[in-house]
PDB file of C-alpha atoms in Angstrom:
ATOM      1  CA  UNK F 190     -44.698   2.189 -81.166  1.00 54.00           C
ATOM      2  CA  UNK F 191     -42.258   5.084 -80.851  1.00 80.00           C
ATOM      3  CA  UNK F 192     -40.367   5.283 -78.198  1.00 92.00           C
ATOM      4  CA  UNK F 193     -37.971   8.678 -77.388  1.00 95.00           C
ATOM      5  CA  UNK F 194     -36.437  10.092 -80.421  1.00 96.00           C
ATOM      6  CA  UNK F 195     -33.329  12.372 -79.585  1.00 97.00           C
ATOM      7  CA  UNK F 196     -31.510  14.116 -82.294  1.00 97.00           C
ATOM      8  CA  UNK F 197     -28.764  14.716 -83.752  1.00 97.00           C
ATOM      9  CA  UNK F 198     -27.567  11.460 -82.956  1.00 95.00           C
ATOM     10  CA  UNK F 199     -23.737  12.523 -83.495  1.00 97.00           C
ATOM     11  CA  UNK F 200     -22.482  16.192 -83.212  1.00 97.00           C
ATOM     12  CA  UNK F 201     -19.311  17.518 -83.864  1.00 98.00           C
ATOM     13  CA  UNK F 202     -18.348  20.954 -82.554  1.00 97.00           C
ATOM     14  CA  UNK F 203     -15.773  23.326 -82.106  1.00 97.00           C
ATOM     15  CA  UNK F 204     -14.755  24.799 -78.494  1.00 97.00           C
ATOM     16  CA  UNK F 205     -16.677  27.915 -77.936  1.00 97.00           C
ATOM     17  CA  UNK F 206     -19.824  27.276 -80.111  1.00 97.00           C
ATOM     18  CA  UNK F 207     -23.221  26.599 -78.933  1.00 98.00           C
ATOM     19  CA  UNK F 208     -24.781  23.412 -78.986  1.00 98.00           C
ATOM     20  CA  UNK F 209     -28.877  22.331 -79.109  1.00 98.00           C
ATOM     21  CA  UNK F 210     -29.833  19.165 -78.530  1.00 98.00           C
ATOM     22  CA  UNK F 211     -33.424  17.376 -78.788  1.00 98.00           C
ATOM     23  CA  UNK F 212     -35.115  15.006 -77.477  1.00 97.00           C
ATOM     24  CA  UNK F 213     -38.950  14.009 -78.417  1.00 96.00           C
ATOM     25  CA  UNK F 214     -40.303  11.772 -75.589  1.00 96.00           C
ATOM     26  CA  UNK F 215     -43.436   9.137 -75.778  1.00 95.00           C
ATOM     27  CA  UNK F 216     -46.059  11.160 -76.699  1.00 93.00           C
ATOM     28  CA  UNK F 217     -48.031  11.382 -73.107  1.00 90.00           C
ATOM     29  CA  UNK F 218     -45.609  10.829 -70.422  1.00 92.00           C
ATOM     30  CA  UNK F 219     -45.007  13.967 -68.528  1.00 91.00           C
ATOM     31  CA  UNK F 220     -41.683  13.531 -66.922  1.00 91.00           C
ATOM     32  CA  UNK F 221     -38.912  13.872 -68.956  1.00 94.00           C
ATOM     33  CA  UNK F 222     -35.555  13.180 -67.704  1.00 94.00           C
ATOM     34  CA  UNK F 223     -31.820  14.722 -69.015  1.00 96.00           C
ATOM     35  CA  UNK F 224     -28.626  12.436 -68.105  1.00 95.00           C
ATOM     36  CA  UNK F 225     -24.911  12.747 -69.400  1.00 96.00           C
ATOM     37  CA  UNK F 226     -22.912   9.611 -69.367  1.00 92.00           C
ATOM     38  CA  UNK F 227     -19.632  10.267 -69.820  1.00 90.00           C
ATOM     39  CA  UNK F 228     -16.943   8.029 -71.190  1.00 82.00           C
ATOM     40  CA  UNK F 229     -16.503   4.794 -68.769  1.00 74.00           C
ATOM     41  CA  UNK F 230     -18.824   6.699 -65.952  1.00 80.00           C
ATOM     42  CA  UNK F 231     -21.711   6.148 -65.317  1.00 82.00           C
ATOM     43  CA  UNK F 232     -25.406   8.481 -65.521  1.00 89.00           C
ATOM     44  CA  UNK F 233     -24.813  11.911 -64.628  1.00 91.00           C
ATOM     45  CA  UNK F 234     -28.513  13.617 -63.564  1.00 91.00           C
ATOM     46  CA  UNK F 235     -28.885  16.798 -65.359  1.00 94.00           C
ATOM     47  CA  UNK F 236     -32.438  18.102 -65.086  1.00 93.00           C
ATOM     48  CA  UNK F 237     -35.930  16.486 -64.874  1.00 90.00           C
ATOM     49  CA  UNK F 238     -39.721  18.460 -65.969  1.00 92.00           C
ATOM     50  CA  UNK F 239     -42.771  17.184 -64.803  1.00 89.00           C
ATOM     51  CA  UNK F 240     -44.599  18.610 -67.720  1.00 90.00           C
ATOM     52  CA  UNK F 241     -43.016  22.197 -68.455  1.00 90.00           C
ATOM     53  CA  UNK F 242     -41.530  22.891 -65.007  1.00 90.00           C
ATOM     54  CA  UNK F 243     -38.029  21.533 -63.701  1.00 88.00           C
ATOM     55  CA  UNK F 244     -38.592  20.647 -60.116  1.00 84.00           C
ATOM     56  CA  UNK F 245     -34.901  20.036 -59.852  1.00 85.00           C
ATOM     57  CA  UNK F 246     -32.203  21.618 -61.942  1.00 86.00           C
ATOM     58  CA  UNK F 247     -29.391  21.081 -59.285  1.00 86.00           C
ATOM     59  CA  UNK F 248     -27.419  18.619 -62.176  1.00 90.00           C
ATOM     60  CA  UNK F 249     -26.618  21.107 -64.531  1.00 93.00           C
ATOM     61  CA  UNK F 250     -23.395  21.731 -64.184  1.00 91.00           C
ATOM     62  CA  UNK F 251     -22.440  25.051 -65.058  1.00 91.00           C
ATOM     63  CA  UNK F 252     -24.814  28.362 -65.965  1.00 93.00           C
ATOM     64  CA  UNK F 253     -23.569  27.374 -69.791  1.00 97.00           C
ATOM     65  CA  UNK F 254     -26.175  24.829 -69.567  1.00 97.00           C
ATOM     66  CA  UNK F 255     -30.027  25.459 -69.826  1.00 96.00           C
ATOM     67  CA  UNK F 256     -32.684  23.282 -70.857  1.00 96.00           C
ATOM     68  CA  UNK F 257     -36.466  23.774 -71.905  1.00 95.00           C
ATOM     69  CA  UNK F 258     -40.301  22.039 -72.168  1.00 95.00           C
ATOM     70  CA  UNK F 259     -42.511  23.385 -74.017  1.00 89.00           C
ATOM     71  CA  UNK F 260     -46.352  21.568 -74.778  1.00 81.00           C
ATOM     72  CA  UNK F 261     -45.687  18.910 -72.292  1.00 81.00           C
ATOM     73  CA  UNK F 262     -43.528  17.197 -75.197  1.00 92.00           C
ATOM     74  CA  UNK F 263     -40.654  18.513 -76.558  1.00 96.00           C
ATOM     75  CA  UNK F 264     -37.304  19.477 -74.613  1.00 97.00           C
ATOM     76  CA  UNK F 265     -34.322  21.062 -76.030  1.00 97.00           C
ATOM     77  CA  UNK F 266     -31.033  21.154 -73.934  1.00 97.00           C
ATOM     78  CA  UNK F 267     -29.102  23.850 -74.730  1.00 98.00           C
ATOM     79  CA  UNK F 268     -24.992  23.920 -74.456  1.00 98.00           C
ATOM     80  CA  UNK F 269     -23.471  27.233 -74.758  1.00 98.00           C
ATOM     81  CA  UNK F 270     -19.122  28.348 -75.470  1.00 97.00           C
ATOM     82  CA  UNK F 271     -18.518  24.176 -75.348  1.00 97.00           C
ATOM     83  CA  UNK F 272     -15.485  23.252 -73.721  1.00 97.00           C
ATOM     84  CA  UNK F 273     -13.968  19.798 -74.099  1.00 96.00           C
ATOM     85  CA  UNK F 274     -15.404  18.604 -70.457  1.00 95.00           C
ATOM     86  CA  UNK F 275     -18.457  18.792 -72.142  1.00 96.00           C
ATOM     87  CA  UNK F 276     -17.926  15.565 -74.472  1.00 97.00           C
ATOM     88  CA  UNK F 277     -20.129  13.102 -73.608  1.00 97.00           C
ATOM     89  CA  UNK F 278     -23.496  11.123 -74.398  1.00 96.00           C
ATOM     90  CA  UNK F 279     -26.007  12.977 -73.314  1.00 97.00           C
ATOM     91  CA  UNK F 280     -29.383  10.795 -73.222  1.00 96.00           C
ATOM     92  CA  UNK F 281     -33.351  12.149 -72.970  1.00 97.00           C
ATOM     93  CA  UNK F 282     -35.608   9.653 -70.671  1.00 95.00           C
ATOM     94  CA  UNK F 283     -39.238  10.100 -70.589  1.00 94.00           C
ATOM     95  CA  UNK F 284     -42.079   8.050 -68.258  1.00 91.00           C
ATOM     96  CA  UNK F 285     -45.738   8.819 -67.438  1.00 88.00           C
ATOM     97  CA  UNK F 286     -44.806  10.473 -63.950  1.00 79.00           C
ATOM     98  CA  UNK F 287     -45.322   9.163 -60.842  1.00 75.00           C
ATOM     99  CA  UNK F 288     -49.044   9.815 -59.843  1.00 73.00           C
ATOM    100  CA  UNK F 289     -49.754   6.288 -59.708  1.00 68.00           C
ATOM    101  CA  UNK F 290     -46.330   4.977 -58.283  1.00 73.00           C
ATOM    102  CA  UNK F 291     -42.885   3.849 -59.900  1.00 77.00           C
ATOM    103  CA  UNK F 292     -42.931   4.357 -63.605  1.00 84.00           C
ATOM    104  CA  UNK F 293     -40.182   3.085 -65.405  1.00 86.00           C
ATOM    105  CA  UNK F 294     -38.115   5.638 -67.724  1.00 91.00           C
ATOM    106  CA  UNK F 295     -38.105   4.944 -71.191  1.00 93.00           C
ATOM    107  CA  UNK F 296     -34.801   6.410 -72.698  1.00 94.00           C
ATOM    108  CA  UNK F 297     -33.625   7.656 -76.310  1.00 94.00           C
ATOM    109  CA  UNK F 298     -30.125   6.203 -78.075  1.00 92.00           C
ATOM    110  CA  UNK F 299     -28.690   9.536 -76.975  1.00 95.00           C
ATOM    111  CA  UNK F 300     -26.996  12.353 -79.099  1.00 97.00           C
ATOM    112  CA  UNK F 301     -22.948  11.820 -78.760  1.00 96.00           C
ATOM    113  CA  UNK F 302     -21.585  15.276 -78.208  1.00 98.00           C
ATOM    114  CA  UNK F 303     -17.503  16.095 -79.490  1.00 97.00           C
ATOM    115  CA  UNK F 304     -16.074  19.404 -78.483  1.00 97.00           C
ATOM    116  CA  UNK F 305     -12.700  19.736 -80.200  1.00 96.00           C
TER     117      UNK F 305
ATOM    118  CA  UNK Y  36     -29.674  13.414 -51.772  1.00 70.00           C
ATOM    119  CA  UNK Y  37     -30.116  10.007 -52.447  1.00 78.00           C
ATOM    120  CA  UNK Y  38     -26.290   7.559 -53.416  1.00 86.00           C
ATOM    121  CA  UNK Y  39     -25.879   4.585 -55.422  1.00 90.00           C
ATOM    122  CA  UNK Y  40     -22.854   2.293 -54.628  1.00 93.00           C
ATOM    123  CA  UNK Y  41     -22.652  -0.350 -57.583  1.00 95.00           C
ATOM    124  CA  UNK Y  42     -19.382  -2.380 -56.556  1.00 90.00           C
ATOM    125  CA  UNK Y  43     -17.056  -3.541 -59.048  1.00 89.00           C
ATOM    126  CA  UNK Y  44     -17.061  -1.643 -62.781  1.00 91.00           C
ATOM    127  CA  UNK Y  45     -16.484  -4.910 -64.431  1.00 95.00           C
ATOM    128  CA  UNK Y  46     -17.777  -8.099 -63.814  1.00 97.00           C
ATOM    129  CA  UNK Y  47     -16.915 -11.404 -65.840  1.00 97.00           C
ATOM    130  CA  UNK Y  48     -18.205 -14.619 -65.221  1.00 97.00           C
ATOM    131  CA  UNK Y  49     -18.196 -18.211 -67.099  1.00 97.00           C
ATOM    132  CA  UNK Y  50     -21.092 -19.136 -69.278  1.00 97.00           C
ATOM    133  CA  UNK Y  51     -23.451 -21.194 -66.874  1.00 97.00           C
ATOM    134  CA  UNK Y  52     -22.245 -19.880 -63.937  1.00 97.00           C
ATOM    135  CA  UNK Y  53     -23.973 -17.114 -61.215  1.00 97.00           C
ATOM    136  CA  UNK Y  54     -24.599 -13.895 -61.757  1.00 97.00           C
ATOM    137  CA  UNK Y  55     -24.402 -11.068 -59.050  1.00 97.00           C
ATOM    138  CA  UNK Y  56     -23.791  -7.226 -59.361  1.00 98.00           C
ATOM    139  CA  UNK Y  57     -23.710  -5.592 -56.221  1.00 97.00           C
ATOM    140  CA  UNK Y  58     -25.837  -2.550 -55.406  1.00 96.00           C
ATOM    141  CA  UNK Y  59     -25.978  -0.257 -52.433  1.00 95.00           C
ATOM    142  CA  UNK Y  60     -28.019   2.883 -51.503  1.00 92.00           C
ATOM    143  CA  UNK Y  61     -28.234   5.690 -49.210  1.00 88.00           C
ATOM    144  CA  UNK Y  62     -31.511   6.820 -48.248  1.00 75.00           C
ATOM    145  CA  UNK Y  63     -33.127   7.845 -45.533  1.00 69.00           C
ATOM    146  CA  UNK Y  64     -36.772   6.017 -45.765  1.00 73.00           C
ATOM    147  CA  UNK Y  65     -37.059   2.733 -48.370  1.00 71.00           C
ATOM    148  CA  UNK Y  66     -37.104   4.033 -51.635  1.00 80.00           C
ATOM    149  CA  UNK Y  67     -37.924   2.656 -55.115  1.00 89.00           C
ATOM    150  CA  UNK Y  68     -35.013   0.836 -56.432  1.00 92.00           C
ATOM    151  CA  UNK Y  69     -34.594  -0.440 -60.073  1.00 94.00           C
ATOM    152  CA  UNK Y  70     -32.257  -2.504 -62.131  1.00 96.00           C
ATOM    153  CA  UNK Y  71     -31.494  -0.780 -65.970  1.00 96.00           C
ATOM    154  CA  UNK Y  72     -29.663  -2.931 -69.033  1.00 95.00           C
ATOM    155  CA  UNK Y  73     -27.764  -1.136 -71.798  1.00 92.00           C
ATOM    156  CA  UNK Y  74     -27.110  -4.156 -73.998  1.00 92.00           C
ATOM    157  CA  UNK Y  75     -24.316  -2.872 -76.935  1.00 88.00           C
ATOM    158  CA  UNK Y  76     -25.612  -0.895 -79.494  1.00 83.00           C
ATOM    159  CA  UNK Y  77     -28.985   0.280 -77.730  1.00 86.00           C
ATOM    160  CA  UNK Y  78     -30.851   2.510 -74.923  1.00 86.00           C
ATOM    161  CA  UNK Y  79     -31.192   1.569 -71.378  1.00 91.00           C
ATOM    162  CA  UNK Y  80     -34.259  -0.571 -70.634  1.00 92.00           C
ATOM    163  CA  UNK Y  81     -35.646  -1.400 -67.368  1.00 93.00           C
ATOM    164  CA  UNK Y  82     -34.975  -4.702 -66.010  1.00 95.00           C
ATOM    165  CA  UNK Y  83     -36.602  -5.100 -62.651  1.00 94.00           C
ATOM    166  CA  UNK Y  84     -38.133  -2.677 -60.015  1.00 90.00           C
ATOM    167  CA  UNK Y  85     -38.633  -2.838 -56.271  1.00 89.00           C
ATOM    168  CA  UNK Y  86     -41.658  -0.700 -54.818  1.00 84.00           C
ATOM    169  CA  UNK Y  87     -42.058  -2.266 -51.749  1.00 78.00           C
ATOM    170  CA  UNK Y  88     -44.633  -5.113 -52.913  1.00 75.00           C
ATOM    171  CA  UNK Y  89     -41.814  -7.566 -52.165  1.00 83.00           C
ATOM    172  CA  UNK Y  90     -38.453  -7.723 -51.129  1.00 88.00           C
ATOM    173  CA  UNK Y  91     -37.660 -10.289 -54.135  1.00 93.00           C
ATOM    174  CA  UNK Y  92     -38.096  -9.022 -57.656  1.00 93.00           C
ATOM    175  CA  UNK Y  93     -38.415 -10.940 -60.845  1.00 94.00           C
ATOM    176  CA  UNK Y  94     -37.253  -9.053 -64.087  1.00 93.00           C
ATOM    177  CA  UNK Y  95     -36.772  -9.939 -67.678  1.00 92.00           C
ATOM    178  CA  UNK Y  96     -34.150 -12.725 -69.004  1.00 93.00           C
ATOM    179  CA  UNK Y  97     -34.295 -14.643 -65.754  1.00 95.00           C
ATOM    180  CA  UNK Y  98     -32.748 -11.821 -63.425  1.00 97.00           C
ATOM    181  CA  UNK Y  99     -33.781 -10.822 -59.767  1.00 97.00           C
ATOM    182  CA  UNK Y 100     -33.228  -8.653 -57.014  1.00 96.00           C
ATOM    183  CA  UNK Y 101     -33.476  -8.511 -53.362  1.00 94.00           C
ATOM    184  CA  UNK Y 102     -33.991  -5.437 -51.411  1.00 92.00           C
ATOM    185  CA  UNK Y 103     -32.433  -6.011 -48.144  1.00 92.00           C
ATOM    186  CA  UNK Y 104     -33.118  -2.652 -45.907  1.00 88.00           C
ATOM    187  CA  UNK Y 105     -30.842  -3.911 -42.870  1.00 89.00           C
ATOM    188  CA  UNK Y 106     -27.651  -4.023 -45.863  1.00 91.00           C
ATOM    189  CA  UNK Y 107     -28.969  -1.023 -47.390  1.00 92.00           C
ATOM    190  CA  UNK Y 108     -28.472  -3.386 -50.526  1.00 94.00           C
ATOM    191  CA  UNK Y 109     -30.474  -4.597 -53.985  1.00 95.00           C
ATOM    192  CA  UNK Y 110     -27.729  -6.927 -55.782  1.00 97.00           C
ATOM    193  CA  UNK Y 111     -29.011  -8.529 -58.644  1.00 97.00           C
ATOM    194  CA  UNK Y 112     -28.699 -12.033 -59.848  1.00 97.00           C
ATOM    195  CA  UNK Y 113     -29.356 -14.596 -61.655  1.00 97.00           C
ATOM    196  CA  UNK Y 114     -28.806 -18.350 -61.683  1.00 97.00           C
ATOM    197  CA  UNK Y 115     -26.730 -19.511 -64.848  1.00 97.00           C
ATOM    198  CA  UNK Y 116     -25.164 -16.680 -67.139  1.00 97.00           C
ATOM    199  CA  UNK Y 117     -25.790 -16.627 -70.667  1.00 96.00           C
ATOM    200  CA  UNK Y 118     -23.734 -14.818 -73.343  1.00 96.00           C
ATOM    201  CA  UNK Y 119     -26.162 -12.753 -74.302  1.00 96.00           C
ATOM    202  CA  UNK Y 120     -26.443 -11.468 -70.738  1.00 97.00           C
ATOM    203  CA  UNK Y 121     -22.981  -8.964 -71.900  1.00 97.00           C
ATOM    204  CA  UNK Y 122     -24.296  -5.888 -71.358  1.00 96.00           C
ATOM    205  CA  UNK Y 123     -23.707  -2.378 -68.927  1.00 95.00           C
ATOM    206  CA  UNK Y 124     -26.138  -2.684 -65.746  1.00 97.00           C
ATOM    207  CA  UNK Y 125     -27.394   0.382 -63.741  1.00 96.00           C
ATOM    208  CA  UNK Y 126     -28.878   0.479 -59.907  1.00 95.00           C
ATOM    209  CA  UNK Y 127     -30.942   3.627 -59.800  1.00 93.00           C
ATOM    210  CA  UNK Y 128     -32.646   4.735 -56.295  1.00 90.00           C
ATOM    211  CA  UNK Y 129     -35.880   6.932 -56.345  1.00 86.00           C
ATOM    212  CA  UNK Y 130     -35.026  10.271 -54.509  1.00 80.00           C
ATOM    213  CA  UNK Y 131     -38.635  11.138 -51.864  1.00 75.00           C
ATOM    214  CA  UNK Y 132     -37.374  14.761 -52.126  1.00 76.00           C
ATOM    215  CA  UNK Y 133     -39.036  14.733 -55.589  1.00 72.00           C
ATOM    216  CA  UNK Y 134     -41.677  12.567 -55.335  1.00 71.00           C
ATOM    217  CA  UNK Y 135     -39.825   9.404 -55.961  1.00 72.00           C
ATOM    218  CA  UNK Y 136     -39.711  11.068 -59.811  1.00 76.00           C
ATOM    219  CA  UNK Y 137     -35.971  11.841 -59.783  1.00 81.00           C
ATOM    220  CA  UNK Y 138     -33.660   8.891 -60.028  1.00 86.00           C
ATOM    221  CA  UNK Y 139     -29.961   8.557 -59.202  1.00 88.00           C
ATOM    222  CA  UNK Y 140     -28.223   5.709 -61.207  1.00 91.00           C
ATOM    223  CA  UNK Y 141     -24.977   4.538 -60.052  1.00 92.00           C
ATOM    224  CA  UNK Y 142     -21.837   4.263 -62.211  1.00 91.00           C
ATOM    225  CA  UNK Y 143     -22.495   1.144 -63.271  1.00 94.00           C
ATOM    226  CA  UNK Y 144     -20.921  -2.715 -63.950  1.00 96.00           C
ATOM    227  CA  UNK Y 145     -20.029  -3.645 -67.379  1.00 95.00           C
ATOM    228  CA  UNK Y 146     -20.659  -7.814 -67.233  1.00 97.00           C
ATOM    229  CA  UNK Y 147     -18.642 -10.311 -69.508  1.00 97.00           C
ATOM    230  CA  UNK Y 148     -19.417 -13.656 -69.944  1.00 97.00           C
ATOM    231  CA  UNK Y 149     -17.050 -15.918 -70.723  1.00 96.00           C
ATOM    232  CA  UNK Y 150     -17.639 -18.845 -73.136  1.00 95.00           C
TER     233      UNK Y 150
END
């Protein structure tokens, strides 16, 4: 079946230009996780919904980044005036929540972000 | 907030012989802990969970875990290494302050196997 679809899968972008990226989770899980793996570090939390509401946005590291649910499926992350910190993988995870106890996350192939 | 310790950012170890990536958490009640694999070339995938059912877990590929609350620890192992077992592995500890939804992953062990 499909699994979480993130695009693009590769972006290239110059210092000071804004930056969308997408992810498209299972179609009926209603948590849906942001991470940023840097190179040689290891998963960076970012910001998790449990359907359209972010319980916690405390990983977002500067007010340049913002993120958004909408329908209880899609989520864009939004990157604005990129600096070269912000080069990294950045990878969408989505599970069917928690209601009934652990639920594993079920991640994308990440888009690799490039500021130059 | 809830801390993942993963000892050691590389790991390599002889074809045959034992596997075992160290793990250790903070947290102030027993949380859920979890093992994720990023084999080369693909997404994270779970491996093994703990949720308090019992302290030793079985995953895929012949790996396990043991939650040990008095170490604070979850290393995971597994008896005889195979190549195919190269890969990037990931603790990750539930945080209660969220319902157990938000997980911290640690910085992770890149394992080598040796031929």
């Amino acid at each position: 079946g499909a699994g979480v679809s993130q695009s693009p899968s590769n972006k290239v972008t110059e210092k000071g230009k804004d930056v969308e990226l997408r992810c498209d989770p299972i179609s009926g899980h209603t948590a849906l996780y942001w991470y940023r793996q840097r190179l040689g570090q290891g998963l960076e939390f970012l910001i998790y919904f449990q359907g359209n509401s972010a319980p916690d946005k405390s990983g977002l590291p500067s007010d340049r980044f913002s993120a958004e649910r909408t329908g209880e499926s899609v989520s864009t992350l939004t990157i604005q005036r990129t600096q070269q910190e912000d080069s990294a993988v950045y990878l969408c995870a989505s599970s069917l929540g928690w209601s009934r106890g652990p639920s594993p996350l079920h991640f994308g192939n990440g888009t690799r972000l490039t500021v130059t | 907030a809830q801390s993942v310790t993963q000892l050691g950012s590389h790991v390599s170890v002889s074809e045959g012989a034992l596997v075992l990536l160290r793990c250790n958490y903070s947290s102030s009640v027993p949380p859920y802990l979890f093992w994720y694999v990023q084999y080369p070339n693909q997404g994270l995938q779970l491996l093994l969970k703990y949720t308090s059912a019992a302290t030793l877990v079985k995953g895929i590929n012949g790996f396990e875990a043991e939650f040990k609350k008095s170490e604070t620890s979850f290393h995971l192992t597994k008896p005889s290494a195979h190549m195919s077992d190269a890969a990037e592995y990931f603790c990750a500890v539930s945080d209660p302050d969220f319902g157990n939804e938000k997980l911290t992953f640690g910085t992770g062990t890149r394992l080598t196997i040796i031929p």
